[in-house]
Short mmCIF file of C-alpha atoms (C1' of nucleotides) in Angstrom, two decimals:
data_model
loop_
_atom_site.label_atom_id
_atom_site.label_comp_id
_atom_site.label_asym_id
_atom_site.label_seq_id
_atom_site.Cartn_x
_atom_site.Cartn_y
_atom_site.Cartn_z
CA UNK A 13 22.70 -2.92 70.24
CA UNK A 14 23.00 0.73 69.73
CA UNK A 15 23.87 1.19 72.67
CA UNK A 16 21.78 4.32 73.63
CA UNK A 17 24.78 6.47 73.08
CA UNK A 18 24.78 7.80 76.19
CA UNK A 19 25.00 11.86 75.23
CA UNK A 20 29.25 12.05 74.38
CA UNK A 21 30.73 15.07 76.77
CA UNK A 22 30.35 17.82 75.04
CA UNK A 23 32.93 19.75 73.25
CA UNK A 24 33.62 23.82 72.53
CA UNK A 25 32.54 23.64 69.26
CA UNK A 26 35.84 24.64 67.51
CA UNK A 27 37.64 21.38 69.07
CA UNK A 28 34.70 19.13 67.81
CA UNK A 29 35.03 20.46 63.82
CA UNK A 30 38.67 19.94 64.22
CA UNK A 31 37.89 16.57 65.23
CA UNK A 32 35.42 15.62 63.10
CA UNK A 33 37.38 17.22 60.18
CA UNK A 34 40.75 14.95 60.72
CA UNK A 35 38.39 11.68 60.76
CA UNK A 36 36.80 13.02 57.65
CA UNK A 37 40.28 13.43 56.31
CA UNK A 38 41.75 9.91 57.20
CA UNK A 39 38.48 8.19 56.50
CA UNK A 40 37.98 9.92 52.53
CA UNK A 41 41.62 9.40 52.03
CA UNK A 42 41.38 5.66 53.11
CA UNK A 43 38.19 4.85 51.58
CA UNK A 44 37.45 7.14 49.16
CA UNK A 45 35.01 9.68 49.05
CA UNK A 46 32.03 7.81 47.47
CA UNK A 47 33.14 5.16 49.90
CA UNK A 48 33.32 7.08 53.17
CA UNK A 49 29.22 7.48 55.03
CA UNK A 50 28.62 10.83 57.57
CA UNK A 51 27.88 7.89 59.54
CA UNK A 52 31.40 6.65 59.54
CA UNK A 53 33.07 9.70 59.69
CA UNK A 54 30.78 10.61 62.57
CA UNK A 55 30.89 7.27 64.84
CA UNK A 56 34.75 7.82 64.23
CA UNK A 57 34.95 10.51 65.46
CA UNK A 58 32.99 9.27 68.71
CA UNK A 59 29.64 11.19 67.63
CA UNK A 60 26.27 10.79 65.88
CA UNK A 61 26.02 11.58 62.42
CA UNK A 62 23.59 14.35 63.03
CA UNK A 63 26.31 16.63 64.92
CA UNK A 64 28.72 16.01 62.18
CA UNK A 65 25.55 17.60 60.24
CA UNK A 66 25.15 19.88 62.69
CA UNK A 67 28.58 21.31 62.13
CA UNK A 68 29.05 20.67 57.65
CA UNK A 69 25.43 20.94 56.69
CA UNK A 70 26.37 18.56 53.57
CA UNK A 71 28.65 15.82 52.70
CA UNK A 72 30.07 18.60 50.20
CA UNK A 73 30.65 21.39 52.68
CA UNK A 74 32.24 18.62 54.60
CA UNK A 75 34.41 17.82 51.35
CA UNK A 76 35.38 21.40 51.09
CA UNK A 77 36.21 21.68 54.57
CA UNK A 78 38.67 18.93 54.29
CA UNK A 79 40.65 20.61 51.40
CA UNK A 80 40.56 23.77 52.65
CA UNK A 81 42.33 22.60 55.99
CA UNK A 82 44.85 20.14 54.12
CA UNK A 83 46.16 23.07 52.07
CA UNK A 84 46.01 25.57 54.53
CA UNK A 85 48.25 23.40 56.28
CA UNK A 86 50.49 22.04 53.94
CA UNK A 87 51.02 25.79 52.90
CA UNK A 88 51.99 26.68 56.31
CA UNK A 89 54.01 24.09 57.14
CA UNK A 90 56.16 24.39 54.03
CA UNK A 91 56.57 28.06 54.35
CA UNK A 92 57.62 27.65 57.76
CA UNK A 93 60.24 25.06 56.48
CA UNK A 94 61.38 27.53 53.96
CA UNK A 95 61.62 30.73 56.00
CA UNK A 96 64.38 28.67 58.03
CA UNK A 97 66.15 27.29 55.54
CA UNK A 98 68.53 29.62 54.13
CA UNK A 99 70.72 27.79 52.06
CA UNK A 100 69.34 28.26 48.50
CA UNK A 101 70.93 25.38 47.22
CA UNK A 102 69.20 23.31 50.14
CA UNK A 103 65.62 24.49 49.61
CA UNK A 104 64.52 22.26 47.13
CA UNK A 105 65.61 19.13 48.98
CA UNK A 106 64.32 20.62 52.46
CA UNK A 107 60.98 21.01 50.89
CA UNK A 108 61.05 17.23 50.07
CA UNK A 109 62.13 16.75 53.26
CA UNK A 110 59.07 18.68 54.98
CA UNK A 111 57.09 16.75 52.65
CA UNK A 112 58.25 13.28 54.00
CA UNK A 113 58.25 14.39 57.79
CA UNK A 114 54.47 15.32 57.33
CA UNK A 115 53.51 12.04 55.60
CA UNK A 116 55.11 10.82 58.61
CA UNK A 117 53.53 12.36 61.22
CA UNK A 118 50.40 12.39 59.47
CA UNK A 119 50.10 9.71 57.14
CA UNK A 120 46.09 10.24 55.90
CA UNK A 121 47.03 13.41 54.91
CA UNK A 122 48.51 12.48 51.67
CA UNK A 123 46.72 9.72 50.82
CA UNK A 124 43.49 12.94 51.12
CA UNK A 125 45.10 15.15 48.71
CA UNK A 126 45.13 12.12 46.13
CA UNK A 127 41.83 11.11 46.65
CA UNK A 128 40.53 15.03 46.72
CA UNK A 129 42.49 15.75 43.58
CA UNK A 130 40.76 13.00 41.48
CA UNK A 131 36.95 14.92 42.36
CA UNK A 132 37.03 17.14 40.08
CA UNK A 133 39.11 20.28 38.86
CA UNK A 134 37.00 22.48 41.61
CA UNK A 135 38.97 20.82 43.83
CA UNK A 136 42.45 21.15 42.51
CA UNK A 137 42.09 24.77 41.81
CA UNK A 138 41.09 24.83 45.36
CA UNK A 139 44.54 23.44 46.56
CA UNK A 140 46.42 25.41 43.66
CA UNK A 141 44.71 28.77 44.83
CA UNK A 142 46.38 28.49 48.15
CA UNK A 143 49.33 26.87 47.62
CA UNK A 144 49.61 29.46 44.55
CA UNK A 145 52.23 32.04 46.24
CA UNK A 146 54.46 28.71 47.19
CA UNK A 147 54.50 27.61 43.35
CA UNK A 148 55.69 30.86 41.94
CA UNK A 149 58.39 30.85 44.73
CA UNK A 150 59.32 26.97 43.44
CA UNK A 151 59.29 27.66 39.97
CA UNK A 152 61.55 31.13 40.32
CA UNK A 153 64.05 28.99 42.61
CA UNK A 154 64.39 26.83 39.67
CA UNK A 155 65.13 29.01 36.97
CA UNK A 156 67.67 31.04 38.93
CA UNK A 157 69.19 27.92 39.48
CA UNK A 158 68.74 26.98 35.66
CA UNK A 159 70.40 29.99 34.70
CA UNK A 160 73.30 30.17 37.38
CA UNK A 161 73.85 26.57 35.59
CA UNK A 162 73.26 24.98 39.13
CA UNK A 163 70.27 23.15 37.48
CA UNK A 164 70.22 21.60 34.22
CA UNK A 165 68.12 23.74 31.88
CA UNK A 166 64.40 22.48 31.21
CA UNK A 167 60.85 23.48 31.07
CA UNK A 168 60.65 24.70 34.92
CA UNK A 169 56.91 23.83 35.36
CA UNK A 170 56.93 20.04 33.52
CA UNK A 171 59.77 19.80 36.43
CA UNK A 172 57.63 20.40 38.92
CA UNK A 173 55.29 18.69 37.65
CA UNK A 174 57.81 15.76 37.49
CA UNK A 175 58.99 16.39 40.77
CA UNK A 176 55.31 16.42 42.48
CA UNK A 177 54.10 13.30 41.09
CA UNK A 178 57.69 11.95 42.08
CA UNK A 179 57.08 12.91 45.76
CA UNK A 180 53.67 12.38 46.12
CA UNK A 181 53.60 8.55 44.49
CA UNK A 182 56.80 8.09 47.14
CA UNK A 183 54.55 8.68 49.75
CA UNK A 184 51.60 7.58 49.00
CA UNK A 185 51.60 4.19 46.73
CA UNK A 186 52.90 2.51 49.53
CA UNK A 187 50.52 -0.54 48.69
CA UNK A 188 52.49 -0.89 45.56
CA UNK A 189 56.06 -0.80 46.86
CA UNK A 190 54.91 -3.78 49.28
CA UNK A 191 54.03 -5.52 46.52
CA UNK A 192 56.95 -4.54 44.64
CA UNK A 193 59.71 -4.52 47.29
CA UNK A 194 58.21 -7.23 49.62
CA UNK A 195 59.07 -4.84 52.37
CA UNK A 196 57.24 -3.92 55.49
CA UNK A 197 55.73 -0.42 55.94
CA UNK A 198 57.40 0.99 58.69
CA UNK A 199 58.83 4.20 59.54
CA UNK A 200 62.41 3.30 58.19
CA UNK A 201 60.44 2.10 54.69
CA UNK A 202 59.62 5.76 54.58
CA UNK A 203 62.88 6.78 55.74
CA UNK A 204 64.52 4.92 53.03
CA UNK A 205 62.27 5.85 50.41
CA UNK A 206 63.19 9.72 51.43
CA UNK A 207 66.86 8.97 51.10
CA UNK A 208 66.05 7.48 47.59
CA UNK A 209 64.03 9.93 46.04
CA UNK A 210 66.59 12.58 47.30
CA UNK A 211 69.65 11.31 45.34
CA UNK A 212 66.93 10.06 42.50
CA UNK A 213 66.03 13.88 42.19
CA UNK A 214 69.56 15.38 43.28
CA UNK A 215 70.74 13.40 40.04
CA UNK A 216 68.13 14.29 38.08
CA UNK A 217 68.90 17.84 38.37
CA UNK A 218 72.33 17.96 38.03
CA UNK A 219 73.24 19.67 35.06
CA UNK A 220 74.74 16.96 32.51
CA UNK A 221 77.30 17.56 30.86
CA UNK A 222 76.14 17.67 27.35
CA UNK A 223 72.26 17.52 28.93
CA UNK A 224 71.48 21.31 28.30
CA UNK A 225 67.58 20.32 27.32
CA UNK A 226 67.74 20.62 24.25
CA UNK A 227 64.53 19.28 22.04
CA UNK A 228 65.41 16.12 23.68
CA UNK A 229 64.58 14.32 20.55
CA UNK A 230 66.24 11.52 20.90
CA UNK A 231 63.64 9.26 21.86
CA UNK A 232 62.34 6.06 20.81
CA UNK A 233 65.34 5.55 18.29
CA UNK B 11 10.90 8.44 29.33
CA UNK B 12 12.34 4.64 30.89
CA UNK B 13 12.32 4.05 26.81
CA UNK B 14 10.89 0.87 26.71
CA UNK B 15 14.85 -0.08 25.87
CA UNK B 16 13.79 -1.65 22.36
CA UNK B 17 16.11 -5.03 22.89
CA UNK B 18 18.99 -4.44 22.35
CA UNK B 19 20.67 -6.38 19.40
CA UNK B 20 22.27 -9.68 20.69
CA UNK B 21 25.74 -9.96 20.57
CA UNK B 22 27.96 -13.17 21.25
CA UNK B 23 28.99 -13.07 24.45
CA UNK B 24 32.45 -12.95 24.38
CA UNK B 25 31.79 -9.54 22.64
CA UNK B 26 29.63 -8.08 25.09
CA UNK B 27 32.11 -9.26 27.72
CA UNK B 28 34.36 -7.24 26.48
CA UNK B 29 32.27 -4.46 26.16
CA UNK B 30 31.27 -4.14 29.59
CA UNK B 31 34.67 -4.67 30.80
CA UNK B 32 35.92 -1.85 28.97
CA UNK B 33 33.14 0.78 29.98
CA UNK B 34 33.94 -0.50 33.92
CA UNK B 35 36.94 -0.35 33.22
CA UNK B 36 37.00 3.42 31.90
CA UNK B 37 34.16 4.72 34.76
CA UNK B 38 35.97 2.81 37.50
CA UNK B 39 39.13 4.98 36.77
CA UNK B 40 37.28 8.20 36.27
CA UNK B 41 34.64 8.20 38.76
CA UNK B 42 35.85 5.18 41.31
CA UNK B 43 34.74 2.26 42.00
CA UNK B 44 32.35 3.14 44.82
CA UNK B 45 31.06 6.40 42.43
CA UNK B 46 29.80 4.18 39.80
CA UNK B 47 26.72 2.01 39.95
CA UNK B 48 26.25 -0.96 38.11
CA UNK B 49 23.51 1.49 35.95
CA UNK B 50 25.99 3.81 34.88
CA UNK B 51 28.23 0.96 33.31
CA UNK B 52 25.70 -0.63 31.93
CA UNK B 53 23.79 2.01 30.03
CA UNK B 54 27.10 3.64 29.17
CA UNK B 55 27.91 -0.46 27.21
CA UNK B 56 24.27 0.17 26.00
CA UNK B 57 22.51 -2.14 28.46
CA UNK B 58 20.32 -2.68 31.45
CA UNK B 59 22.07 -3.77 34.52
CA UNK B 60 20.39 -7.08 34.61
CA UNK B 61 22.87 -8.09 31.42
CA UNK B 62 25.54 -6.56 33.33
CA UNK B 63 24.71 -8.63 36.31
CA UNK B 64 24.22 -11.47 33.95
CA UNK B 65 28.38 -11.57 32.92
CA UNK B 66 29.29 -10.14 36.26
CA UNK B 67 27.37 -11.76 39.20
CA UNK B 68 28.61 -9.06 41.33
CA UNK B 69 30.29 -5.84 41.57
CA UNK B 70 33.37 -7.00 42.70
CA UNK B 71 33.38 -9.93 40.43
CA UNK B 72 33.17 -7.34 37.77
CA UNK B 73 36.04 -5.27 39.79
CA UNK B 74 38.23 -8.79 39.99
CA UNK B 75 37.82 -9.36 36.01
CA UNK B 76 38.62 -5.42 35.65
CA UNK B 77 41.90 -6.28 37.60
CA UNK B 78 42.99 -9.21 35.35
CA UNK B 79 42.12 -7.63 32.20
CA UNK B 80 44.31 -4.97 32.67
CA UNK B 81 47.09 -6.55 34.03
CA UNK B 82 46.67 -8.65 31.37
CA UNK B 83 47.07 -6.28 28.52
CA UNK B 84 49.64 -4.25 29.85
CA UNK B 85 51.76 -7.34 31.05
CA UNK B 86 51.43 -8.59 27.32
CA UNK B 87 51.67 -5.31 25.30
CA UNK B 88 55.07 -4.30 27.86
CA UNK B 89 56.60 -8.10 27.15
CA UNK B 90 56.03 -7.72 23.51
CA UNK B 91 57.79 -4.13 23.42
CA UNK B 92 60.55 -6.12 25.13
CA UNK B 93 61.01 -8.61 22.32
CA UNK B 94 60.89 -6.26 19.67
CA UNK B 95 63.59 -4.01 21.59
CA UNK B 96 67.07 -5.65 21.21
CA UNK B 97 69.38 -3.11 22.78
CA UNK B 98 69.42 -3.50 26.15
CA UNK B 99 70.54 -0.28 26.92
CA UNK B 100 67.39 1.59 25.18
CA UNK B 101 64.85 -1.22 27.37
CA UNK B 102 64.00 1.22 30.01
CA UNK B 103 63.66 3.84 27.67
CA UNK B 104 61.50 1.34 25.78
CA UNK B 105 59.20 0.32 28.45
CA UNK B 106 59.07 3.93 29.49
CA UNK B 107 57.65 4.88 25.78
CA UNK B 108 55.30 1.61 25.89
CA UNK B 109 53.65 3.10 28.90
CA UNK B 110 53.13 6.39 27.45
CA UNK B 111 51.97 4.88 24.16
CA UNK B 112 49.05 2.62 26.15
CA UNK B 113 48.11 5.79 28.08
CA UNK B 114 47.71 7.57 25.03
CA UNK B 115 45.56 4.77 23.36
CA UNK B 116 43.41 3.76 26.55
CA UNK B 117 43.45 6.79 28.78
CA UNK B 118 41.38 5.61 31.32
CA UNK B 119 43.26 2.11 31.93
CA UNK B 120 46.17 4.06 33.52
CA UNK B 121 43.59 5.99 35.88
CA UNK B 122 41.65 2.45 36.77
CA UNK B 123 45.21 0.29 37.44
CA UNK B 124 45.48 3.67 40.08
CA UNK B 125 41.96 3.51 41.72
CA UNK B 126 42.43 -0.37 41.67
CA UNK B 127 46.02 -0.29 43.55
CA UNK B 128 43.62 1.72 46.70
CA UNK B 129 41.59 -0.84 46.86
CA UNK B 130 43.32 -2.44 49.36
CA UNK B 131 46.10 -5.00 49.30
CA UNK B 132 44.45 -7.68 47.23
CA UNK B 133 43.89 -6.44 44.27
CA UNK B 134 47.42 -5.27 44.25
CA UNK B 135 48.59 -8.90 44.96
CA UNK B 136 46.74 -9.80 41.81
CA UNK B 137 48.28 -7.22 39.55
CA UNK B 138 51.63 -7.91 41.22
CA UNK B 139 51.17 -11.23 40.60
CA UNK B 140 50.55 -11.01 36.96
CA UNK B 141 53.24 -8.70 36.31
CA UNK B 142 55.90 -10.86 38.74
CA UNK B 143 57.85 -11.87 35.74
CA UNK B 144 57.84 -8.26 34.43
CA UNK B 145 59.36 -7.32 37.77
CA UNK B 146 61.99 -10.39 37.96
CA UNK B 147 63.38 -9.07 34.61
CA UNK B 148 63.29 -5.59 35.42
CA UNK B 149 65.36 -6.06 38.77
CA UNK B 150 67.89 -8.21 36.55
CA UNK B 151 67.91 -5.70 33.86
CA UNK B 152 68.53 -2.97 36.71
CA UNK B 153 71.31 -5.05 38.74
CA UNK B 154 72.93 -5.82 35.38
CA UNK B 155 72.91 -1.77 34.55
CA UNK B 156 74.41 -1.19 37.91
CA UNK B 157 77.58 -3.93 37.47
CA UNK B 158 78.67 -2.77 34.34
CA UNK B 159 78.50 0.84 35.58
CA UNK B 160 76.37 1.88 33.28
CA UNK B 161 73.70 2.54 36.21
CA UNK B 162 74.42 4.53 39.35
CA UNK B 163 74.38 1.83 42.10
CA UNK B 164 71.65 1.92 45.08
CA UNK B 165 68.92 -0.55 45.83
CA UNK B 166 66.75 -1.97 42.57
CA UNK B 167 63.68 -2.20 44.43
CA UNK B 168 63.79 0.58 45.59
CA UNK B 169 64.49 2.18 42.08
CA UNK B 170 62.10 0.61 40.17
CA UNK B 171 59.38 1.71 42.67
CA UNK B 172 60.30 5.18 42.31
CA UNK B 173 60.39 4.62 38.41
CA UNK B 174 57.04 3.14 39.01
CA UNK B 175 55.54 6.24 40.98
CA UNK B 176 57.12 8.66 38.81
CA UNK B 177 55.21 7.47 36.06
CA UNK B 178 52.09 6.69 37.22
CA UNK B 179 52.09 9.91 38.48
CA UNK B 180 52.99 11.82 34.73
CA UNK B 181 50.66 9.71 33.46
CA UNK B 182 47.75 9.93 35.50
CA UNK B 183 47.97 13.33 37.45
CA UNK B 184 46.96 15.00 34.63
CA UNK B 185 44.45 17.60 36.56
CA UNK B 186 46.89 18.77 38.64
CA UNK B 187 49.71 19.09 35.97
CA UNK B 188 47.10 21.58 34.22
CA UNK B 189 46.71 23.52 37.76
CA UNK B 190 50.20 23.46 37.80
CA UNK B 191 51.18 24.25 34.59
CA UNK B 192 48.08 25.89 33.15
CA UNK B 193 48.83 23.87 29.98
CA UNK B 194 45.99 21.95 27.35
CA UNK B 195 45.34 18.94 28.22
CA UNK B 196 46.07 17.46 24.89
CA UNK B 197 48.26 14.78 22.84
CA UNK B 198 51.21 16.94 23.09
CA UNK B 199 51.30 17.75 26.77
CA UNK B 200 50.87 13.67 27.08
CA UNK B 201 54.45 14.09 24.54
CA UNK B 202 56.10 16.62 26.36
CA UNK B 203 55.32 15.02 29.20
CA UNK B 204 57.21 11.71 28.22
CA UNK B 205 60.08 13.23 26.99
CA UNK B 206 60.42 15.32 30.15
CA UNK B 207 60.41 12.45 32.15
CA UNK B 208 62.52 10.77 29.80
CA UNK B 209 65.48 12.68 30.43
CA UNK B 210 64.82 13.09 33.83
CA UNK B 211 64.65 9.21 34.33
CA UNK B 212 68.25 9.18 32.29
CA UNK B 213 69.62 11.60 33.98
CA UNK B 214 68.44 9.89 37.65
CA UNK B 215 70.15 7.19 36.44
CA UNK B 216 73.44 8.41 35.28
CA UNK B 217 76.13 6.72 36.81
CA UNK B 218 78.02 9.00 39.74
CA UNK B 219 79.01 12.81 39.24
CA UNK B 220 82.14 13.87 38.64
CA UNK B 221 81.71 14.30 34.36
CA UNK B 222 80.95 10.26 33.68
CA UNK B 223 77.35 11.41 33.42
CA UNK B 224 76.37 11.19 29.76
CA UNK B 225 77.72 7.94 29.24
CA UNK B 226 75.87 5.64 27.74
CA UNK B 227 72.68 6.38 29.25
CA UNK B 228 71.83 9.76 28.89
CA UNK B 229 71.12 10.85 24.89
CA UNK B 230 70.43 7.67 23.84
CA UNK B 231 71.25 8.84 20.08
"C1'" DC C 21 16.49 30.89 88.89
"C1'" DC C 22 15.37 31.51 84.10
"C1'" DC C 23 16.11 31.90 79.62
"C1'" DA C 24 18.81 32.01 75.30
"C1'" DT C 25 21.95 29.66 72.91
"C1'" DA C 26 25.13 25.92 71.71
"C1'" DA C 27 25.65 21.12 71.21
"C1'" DT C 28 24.04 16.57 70.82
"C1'" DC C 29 20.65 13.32 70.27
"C1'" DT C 30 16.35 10.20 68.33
"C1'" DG C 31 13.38 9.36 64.60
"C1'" DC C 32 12.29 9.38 60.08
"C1'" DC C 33 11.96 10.05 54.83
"C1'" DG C 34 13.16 9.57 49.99
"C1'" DC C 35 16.14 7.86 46.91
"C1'" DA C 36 19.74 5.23 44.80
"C1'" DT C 37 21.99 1.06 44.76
"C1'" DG C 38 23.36 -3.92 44.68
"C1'" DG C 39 21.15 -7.96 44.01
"C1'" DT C 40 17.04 -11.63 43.30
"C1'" DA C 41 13.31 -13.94 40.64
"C1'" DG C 42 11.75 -15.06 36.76
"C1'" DA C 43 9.68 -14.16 32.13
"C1'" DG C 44 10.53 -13.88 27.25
"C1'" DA C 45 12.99 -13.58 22.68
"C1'" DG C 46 16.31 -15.14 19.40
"C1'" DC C 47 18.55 -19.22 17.56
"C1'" DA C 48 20.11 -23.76 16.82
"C1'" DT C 49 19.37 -28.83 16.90
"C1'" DC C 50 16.72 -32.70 16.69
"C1'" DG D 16 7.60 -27.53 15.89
"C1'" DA D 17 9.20 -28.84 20.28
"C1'" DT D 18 13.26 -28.55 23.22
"C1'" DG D 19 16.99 -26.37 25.08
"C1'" DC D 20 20.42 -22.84 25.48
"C1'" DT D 21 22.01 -18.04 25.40
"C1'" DC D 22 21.07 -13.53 26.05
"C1'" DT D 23 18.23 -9.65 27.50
"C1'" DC D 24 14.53 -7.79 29.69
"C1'" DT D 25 10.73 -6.14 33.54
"C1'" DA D 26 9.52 -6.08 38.20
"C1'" DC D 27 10.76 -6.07 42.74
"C1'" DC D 28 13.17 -6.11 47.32
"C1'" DA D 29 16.33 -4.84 51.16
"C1'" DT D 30 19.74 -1.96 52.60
"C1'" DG D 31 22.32 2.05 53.24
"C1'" DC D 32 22.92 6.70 52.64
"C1'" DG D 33 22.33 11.82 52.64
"C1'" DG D 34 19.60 14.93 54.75
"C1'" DC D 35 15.32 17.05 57.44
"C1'" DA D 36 12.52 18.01 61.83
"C1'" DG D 37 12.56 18.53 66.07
"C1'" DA D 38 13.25 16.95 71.01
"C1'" DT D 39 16.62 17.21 74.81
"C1'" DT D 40 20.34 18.54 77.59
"C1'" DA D 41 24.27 21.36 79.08
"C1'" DT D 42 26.13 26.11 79.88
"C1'" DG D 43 26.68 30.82 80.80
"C1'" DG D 44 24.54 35.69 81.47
"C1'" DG D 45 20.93 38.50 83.44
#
DNA sequence: CCCATAATCTGCCGCATGGTAGAGAGCATC
DNA sequence: GATGCTCTCTACCATGCGGCAGATTATGGG
């Protein structure tokens, strides 16, 4: 066995990191970080672990890599998504809707930031850094909508907050809703789940009629 | 150094059980389960890993008895909040609170139950399975909500996944809520946090627009 | 054609880890 | 006080992993 690994065709170098990054990406998203070898990431990727060395010089570098590819191009693809939307009132759900499309094309990719954001507060600050300019924009969307009474009034960045865990658990805890729903993961499971969340947080935001915020003390009672 | 580890004092086993379970439990969640050797659980319980080993013949025997004591407690600590909760209107609300409350007690359990749910699809099937009767009467509860119009109408699985995600995700995505937010990570945010998703959940649930909003879900007082 | 450089490989090392074998100490029961 | 059981330990092994050294081949410029 081994087979001698007959010398893979070789590759501009710039095509082979872009490879070898998307394994790493899949492969720590699926498996964890801890769980992933170079040696895995490199066989996937049709190579011996030595180039994948050759091109991150540690399983770190390799780590960082990762993240700083995923939220370079989460970043872009949102603010491309937002540039041609011009609807105000549309952008929040069309930035859901971006979200879902990429999980769908590229379904590691969320299942990576998870994994990523649970190493460490490095990390996040990494992904927060770049998709800093994106988050202002979000949070000043929804206080102008707050205060044009389009929104119901509340803390804008617990929203967020609210609203990203919403999103990314949608997209990502797919194990769970099988478990949950009995249903098969297919494209339409995603589909529907989209469709869901959408009127979940459409309704959610709608300004009640009594609901201005408040203290919202009305709790356990 | 290697401190000749003075014997430690015996314990009945039940008690060191317990013990053990509880530290895997906690650095399971925090560091995952491939990021923590057998060494780190068992010094952290006070140990050497041959006791561990001695309780737990393997790793993922000590992962499988992770699983069912969690889904132990929290099935019995959510069924008990159940009982004590007569109103059926406030149950969500209850079971909402409940979650917060055992997150607030046991941080790390929330983090493991996540870490656990990757570990592919059997593990899930064994919380699942656990909590099935939780489930059955949360679908009931949901369906009942939605016939007597006091819940929007759309597809209780579906719903109570999204519940689900949303949150797991407030609970557990605490690093990124501080990169979001910039906030403490403290007792209060954990608060704030609940009520925030409190009213969003209510909200979310609302029955249709058009002014029938705050009916009876939405301040519960 | 030759040489520098880029890209990929083989071979290996040190260390941590999961797990085995078995000894020994506390404690009860006869 | 011998026997047996429970609990904890020391010592060790095999494997896998991250990473180093360096050989080897392709490729493009003089």
């Amino acid at each position: 066995m081994t087979e001698p690994a007959a010398r893979r065709t070789r590759m501009p170098g710039e095509a082979r990191r872009r490879r070898l990054l998307e394994e790493a990406i899949r492969l720590f998203g699926k498996r964890g970080f801890e769980g992933t070898s170079l040696e895995a990431v490199a066989t996937s990727a049709g190579v011996r672990k030595q180039t994948l060395l050759y091109y991150f010089p540690t399983k770190d570098a390799l780590l960082e890599a990762c993240v700083q590819e995923t939220s370079r191009r989460v970043a872009e693809t949102l603010t491309a998504a937002l540039e041609e939307e011009t609807s105000s009132s549309h952008k929040a759900e069309a930035v859901i809707h971006t979200l879902f499309r990429v999980a769908e094309e590229w379904p590691d990719f969320p299942q990576f930031i998870r994994e990523a954001s649970r190493l460490g507060p490095e990390v996040i600050e990494r992904f927060a850094g770049v998709l800093e300019p994106l988050r202002r924009r979000a949070l000043l969307f929804l206080q102008q909508g707050m205060s044009e009474g389009a929104i119901r009034s509340q803390d804008p960045a617990l929203l967020l907050f609210t609203l990203y865990t919403a999103v990314v658990g949608s997209i990502t805890e797919a194990g769970v809703l099988r478990a949950v729903v009995g249903e098969d993961q297919s494209r339409t499971a995603l589909h529907r789940r989209e469709q869901e969340l959408l009127r979940f947080v459409r309704n959610a935001l709608a300004p009640g009629e009594g609901g201005t915020a408040g203290t919202g003390a009305s709790t356990g009672a």
